[in-house]
Rosetta silent file (secondary structure, phi, psi, omega in degrees, C-alpha in Angstrom):
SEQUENCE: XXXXXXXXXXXXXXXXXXXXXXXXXXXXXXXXXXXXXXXXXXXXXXXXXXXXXXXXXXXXXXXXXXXXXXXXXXXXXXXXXXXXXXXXXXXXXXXXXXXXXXXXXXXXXXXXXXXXXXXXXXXXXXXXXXXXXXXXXXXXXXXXXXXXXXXXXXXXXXXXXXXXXXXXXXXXXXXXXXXXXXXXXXXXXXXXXXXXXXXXXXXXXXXXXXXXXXXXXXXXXXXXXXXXXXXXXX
SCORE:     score description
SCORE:     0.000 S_00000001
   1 L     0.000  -31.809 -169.928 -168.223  -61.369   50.975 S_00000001
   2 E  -160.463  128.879 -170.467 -169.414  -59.145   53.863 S_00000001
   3 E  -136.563  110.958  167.869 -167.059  -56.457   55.163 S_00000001
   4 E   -96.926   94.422 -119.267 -168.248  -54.667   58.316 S_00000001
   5 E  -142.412  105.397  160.505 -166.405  -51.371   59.124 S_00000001
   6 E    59.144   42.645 -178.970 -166.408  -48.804   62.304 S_00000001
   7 E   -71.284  168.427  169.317 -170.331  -49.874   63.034 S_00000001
   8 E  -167.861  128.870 -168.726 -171.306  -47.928   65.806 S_00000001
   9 E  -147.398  154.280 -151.267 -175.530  -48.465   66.449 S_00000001
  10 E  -160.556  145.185  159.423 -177.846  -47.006   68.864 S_00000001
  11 E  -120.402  109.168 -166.400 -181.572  -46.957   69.915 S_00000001
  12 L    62.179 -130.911  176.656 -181.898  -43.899   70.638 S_00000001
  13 L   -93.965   -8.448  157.227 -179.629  -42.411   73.405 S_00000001
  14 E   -81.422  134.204 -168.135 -178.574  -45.397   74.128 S_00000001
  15 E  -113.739  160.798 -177.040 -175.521  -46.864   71.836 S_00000001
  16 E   -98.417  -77.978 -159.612 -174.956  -50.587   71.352 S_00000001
  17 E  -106.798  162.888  179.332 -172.138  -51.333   69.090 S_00000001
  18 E  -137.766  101.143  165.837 -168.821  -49.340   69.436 S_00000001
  19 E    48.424   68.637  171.657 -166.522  -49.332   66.160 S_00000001
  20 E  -107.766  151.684 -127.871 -167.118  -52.838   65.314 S_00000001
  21 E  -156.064  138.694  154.142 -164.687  -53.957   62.363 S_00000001
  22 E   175.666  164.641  169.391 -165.302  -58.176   61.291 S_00000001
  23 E  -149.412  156.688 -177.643 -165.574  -60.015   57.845 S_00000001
  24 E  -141.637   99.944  170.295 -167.165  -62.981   56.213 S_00000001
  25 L   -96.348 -171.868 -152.352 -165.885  -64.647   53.361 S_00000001
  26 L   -82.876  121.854  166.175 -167.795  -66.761   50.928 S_00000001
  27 L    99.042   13.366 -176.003 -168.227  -70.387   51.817 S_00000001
  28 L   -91.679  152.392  141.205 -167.114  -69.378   55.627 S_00000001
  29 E   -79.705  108.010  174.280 -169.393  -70.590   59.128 S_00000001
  30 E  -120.158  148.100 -172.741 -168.358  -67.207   61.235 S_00000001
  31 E  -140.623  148.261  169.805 -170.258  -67.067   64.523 S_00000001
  32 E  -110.069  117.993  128.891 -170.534  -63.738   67.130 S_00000001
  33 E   -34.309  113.008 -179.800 -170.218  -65.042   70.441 S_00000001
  34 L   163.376  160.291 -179.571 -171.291  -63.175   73.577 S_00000001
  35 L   -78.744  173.759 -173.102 -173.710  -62.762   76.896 S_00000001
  36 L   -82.340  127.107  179.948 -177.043  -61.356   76.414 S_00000001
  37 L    81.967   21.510  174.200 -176.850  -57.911   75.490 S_00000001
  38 L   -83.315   -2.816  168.758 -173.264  -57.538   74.177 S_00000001
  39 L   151.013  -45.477 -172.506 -174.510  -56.496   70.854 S_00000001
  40 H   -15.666  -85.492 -167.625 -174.991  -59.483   69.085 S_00000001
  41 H   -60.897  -18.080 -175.498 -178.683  -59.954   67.568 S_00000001
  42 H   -77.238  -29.133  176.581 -178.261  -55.733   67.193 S_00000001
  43 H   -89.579  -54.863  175.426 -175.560  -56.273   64.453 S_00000001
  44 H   -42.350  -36.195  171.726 -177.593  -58.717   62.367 S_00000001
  45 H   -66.682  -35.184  169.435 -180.513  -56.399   62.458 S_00000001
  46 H   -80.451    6.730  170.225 -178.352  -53.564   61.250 S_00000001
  47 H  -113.397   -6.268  141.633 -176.991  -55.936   58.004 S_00000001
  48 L  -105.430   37.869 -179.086 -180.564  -56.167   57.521 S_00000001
  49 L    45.829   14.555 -168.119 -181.086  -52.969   57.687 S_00000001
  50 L   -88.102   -8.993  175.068 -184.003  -53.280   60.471 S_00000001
  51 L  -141.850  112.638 -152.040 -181.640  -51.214   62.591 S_00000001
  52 L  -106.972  126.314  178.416 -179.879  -47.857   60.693 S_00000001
  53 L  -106.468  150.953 -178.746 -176.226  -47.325   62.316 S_00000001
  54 L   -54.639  -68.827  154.130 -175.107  -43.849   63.452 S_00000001
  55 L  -103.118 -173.078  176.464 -171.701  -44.705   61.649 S_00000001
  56 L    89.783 -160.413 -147.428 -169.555  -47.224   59.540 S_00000001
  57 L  -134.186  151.103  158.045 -170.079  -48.922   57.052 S_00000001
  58 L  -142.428   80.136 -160.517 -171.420  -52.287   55.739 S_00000001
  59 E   -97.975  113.974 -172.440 -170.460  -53.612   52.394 S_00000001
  60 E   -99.735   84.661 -175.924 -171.888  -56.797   50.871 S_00000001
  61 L    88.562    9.291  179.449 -169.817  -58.466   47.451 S_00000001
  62 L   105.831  -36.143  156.534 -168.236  -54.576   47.261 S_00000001
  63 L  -105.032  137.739  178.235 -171.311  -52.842   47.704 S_00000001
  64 E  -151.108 -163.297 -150.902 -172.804  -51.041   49.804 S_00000001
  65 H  -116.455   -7.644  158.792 -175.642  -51.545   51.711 S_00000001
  66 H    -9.617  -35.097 -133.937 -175.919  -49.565   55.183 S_00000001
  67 H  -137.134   10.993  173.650 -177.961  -47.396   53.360 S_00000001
  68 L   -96.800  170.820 -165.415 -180.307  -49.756   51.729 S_00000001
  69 L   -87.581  159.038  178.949 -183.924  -50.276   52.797 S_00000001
  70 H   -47.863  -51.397 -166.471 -184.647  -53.806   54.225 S_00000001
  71 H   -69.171   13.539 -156.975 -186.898  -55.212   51.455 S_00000001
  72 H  -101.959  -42.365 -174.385 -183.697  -54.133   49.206 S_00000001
  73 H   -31.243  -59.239  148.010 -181.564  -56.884   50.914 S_00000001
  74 H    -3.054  -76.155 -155.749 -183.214  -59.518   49.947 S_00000001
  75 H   -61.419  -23.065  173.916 -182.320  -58.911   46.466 S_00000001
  76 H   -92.730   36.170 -178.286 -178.310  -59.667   47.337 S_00000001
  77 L    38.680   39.290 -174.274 -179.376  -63.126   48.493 S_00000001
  78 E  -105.471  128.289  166.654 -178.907  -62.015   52.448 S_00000001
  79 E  -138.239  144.629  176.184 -181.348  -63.684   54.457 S_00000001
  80 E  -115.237  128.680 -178.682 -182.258  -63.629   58.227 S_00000001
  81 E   -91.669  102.138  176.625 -183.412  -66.306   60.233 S_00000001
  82 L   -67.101  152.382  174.582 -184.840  -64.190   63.467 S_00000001
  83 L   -74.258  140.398  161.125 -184.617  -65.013   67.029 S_00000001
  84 L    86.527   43.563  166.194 -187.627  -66.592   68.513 S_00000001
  85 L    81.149  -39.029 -164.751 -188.989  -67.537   64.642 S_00000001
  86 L    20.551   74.169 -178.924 -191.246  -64.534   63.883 S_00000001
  87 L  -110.925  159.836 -169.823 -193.429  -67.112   61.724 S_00000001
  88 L   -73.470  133.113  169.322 -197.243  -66.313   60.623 S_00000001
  89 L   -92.265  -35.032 -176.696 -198.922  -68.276   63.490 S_00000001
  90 L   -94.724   30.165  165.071 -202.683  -68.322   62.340 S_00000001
  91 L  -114.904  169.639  164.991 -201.362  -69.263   58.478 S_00000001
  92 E   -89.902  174.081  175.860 -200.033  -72.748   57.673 S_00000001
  93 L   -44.130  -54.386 -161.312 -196.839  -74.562   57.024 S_00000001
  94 L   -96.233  -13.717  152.006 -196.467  -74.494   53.465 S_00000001
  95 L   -69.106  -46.761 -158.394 -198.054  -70.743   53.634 S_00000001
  96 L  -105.038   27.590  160.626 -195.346  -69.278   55.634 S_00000001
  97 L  -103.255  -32.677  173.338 -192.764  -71.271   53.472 S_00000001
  98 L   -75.480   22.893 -153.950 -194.013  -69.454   50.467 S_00000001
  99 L  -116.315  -22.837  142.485 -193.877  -65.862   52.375 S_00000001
 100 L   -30.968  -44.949 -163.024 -190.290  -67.035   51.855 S_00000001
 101 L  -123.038   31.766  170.675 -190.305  -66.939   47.881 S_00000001
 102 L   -90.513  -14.419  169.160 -192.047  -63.499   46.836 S_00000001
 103 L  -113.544  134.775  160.468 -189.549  -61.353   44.672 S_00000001
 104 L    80.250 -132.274  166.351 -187.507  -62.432   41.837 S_00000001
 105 H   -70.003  -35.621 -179.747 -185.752  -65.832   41.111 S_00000001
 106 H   -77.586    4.858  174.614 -187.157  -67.334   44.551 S_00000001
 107 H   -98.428  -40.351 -165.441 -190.750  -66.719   43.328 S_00000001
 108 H   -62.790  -40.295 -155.458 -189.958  -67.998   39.398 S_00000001
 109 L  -145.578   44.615  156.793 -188.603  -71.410   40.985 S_00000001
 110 H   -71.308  -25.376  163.416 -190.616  -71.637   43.945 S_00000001
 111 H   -45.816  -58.394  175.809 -191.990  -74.703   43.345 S_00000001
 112 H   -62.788  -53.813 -175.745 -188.753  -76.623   42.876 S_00000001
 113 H   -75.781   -5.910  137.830 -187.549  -75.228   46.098 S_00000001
 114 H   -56.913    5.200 -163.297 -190.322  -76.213   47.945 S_00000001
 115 H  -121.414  -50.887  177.543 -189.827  -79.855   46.858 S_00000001
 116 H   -65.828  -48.883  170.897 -186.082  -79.198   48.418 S_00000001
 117 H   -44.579  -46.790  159.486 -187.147  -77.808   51.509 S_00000001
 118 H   -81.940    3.306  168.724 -189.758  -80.678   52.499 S_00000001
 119 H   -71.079  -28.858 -168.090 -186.562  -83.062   51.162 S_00000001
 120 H   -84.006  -59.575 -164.706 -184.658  -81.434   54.172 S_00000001
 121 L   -99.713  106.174 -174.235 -187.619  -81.069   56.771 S_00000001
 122 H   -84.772  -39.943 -179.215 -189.945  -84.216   56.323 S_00000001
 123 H   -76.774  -53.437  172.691 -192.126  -83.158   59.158 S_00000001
 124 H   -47.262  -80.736 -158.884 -192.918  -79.665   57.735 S_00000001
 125 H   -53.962  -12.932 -163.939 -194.352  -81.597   54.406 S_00000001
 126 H   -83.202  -73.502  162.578 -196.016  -84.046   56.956 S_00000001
 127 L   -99.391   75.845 -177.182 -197.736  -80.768   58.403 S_00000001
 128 L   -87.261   -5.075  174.262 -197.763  -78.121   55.347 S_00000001
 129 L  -107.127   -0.383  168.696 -201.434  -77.729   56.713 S_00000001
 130 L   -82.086  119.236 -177.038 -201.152  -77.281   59.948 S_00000001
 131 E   -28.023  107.959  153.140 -201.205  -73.700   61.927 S_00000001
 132 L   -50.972    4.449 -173.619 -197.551  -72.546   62.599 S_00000001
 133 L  -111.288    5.513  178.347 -198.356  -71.441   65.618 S_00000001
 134 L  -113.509   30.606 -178.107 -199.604  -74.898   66.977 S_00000001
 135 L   -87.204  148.458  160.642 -196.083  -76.075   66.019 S_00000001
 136 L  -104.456  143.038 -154.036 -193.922  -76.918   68.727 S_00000001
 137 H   -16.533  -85.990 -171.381 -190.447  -74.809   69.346 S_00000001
 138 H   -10.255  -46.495 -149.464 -188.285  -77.667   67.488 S_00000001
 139 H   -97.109  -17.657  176.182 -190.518  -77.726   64.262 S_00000001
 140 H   -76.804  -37.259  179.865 -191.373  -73.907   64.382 S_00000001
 141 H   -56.245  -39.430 -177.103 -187.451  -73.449   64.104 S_00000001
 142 H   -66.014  -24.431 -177.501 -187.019  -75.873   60.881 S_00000001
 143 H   -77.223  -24.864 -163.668 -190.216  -73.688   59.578 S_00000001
 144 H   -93.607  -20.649  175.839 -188.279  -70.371   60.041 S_00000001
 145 H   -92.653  -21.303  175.970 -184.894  -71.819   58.527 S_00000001
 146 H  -108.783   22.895  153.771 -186.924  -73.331   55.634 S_00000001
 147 H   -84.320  -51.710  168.303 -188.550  -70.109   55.007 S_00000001
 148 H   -41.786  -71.960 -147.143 -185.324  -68.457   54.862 S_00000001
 149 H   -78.631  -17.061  165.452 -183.977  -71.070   52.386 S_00000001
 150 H   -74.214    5.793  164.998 -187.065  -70.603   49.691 S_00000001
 151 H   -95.736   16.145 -173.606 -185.682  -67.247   49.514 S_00000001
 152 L    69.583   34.171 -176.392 -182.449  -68.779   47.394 S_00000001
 153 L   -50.590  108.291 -174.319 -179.707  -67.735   50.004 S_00000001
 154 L   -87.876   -3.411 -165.610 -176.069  -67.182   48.957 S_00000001
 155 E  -165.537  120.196  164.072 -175.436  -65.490   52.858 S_00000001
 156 E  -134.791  145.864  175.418 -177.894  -66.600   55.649 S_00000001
 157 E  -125.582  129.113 -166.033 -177.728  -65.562   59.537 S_00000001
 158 E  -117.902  147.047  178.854 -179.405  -67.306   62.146 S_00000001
 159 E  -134.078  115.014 -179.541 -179.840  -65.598   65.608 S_00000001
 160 L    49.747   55.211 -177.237 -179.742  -67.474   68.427 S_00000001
 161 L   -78.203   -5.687 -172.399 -181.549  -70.705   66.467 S_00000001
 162 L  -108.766   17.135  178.477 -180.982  -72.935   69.342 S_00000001
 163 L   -79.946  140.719  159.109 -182.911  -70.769   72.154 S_00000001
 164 L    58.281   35.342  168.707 -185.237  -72.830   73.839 S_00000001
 165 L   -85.836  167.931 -177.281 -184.958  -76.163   71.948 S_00000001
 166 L   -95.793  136.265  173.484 -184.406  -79.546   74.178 S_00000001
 167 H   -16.532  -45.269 -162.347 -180.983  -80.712   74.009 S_00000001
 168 H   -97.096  -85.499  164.616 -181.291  -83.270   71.286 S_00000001
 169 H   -22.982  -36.273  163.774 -183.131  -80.803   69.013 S_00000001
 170 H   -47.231  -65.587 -179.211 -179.955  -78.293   69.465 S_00000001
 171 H   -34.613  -61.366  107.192 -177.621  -81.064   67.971 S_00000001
 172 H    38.934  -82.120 -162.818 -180.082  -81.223   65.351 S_00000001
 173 H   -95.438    7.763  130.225 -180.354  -77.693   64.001 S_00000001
 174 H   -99.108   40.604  104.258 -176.513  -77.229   63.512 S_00000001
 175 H   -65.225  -23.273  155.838 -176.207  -80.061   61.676 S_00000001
 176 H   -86.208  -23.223  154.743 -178.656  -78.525   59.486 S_00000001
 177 H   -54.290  -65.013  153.965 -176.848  -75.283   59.578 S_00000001
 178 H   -20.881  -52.776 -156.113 -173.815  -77.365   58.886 S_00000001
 179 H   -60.498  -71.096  168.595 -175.746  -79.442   55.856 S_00000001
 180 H    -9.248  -53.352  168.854 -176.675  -75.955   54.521 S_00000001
 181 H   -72.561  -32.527 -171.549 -173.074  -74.503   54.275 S_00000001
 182 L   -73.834    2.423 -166.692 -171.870  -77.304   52.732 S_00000001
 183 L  -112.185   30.243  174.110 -174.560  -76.645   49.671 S_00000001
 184 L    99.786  -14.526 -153.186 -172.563  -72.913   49.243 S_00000001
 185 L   -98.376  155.195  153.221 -174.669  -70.640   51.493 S_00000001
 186 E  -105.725  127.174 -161.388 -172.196  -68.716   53.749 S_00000001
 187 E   -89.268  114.338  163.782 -173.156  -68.885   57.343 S_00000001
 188 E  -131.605   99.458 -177.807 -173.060  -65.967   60.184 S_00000001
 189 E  -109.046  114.952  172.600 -174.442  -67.330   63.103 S_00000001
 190 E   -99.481  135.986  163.794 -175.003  -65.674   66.825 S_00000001
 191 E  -157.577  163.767 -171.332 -175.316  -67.925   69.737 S_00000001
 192 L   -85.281  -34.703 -143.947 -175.137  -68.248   73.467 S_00000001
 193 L  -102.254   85.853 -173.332 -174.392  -71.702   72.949 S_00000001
 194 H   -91.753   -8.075 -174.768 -170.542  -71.188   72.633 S_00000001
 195 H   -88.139  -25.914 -178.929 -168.477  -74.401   72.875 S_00000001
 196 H   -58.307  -40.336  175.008 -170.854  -76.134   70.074 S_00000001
 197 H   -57.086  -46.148 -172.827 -170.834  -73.225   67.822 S_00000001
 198 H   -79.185  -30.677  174.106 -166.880  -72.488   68.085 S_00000001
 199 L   -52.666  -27.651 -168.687 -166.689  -76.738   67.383 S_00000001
 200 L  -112.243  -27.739 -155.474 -168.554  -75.946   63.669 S_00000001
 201 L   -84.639  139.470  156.037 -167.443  -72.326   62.574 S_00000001
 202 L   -52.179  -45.280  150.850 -164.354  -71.555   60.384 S_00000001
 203 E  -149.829 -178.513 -167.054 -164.050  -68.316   63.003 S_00000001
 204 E  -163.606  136.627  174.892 -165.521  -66.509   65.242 S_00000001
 205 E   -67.665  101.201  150.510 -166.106  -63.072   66.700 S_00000001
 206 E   -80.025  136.037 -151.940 -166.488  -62.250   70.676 S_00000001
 207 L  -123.515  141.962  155.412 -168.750  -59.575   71.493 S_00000001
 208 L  -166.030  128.312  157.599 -168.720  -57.792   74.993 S_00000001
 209 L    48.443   56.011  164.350 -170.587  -54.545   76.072 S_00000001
 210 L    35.772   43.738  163.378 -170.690  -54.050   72.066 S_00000001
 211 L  -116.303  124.073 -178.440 -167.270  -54.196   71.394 S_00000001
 212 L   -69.856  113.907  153.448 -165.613  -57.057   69.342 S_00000001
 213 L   -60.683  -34.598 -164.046 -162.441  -58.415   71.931 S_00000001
 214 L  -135.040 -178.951  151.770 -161.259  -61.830   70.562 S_00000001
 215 L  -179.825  161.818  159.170 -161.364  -63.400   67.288 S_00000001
 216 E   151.527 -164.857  177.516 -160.251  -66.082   65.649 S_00000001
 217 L   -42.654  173.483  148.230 -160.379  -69.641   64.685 S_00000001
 218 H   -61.067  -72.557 -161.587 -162.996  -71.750   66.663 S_00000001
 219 H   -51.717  -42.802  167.743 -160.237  -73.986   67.786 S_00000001
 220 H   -38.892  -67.582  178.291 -158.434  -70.897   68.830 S_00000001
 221 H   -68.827  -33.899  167.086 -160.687  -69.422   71.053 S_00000001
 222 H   -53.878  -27.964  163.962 -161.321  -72.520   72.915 S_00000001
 223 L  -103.555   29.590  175.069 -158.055  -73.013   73.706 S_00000001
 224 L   -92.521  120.555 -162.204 -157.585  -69.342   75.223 S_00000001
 225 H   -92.483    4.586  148.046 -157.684  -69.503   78.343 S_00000001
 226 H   -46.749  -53.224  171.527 -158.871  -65.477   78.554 S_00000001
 227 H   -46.061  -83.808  152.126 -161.391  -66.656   76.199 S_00000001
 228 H    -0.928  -66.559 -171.704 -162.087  -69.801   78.916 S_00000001
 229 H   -52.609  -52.872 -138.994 -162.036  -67.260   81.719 S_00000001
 230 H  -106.517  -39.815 -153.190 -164.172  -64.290   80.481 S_00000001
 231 H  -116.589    4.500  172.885 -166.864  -66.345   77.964 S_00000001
 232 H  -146.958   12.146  125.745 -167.262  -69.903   79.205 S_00000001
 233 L    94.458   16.971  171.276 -166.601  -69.228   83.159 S_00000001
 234 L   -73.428    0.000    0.000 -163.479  -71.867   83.082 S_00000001
């Protein structure tokens, strides 16, 4: 479904990613792995085009899309759930689920999917009138994953969705990342939170100093004990 080829990405004079090669097929959980500032959150921003890479390639269903503009993405049912929310703060709940649902099929059957979306989150329909920004972490996260899903997703990527929730609230939002794959969308998910993450994904990607290192099964990498050594301090 999504074939990533020889990225190499930079801000400026500084580079990021170095030849980074990975795929994601349809109906897969694939997770990127890594400490803060191996690379991660920079290759989801470049498959949304919010970051243009100096080379490779990135091809979505066979086409591809390096070279498309962000608001073009969209349109291949790629959606990104950003780290730390980026939600309207002075609009309300049920506004910044419909900021979700503005081009295409997700505006024509917004309605309906708004009906699914407070079926999923019960507290967002509880507050659709209340200011997102007087949300607390937990409930601002469920608003930013069920904006993303009023956009239809067939491919959604969450970045880091579990930063600075309370314990019980982590558990929580991958089992809705779980529920979510299990309705069709194919998942690519980065997180810090590596043994829970490698526990749900079909495989997974290790990241260091913006090189991919490891791969493999979830099950795999947990029972490497390189893996063990270098990315969970065992």
């Amino acid at each position: 479904m999504l074939k990533v080829k020889g990225l190499n990405v930079g801000y400026g004079d500084l580079q990021v990613l170095w030849d980074v090669n990975f795929e994601v097929n349809e109906g897969e959980i694939v997770v990127l792995v890594g400490a803060n500032g191996a690379g991660k959150s920079t290759t989801i921003k470049t498959i949304s085009a919010l970051v243009k890479p100096i080379s490779g390639t990135i091809e979505f269903d066979g086409v591809r899309i390096d070279t498309l503009d962000p608001y073009r993405i969209i349109d291949y049912g790629i959606v990104h759930v950003p780290e730390g929310r980026r939600l309207f703060p002075t609009m309300n709940v049920e506004e910044n689920l419909l900021m979700g649902a503005l081009k295409g099929e997700a505006k024509a059957k917004r309605a309906g999917t708004l009906g699914e979306v407070y079926d999923i989150f019960p507290r967002l329909k509880e507050r659709r009138k209340q200011m997102a920004g007087t949300m607390s972490g937990g409930e601002q996260q469920m608003l930013a994953v069920g904006r993303g899903l009023m956009s239809l997703p067939r491919f959604m990527m969450f970045d880091e969705p579990s930063l600075g929730l309370a314990p019980i609230l982590v558990q929580e939002i991958f089992t809705i990342v779980k529920n979510i794959n299990d309705k069709k969308v194919t998942i690519l998910l980065v997180e810090q939170n590596v043994n829970q993450t490698l526990a749900l994904c079909d495989r997974a990607y290790a990241l260091e100093n913006g090189r991919i290192v490891m791969q493999g099964t979830g099950t795999e990498l947990l029972n490497d004990q390189t893996f063990k050594e270098c990315f969970l301090g065992i």
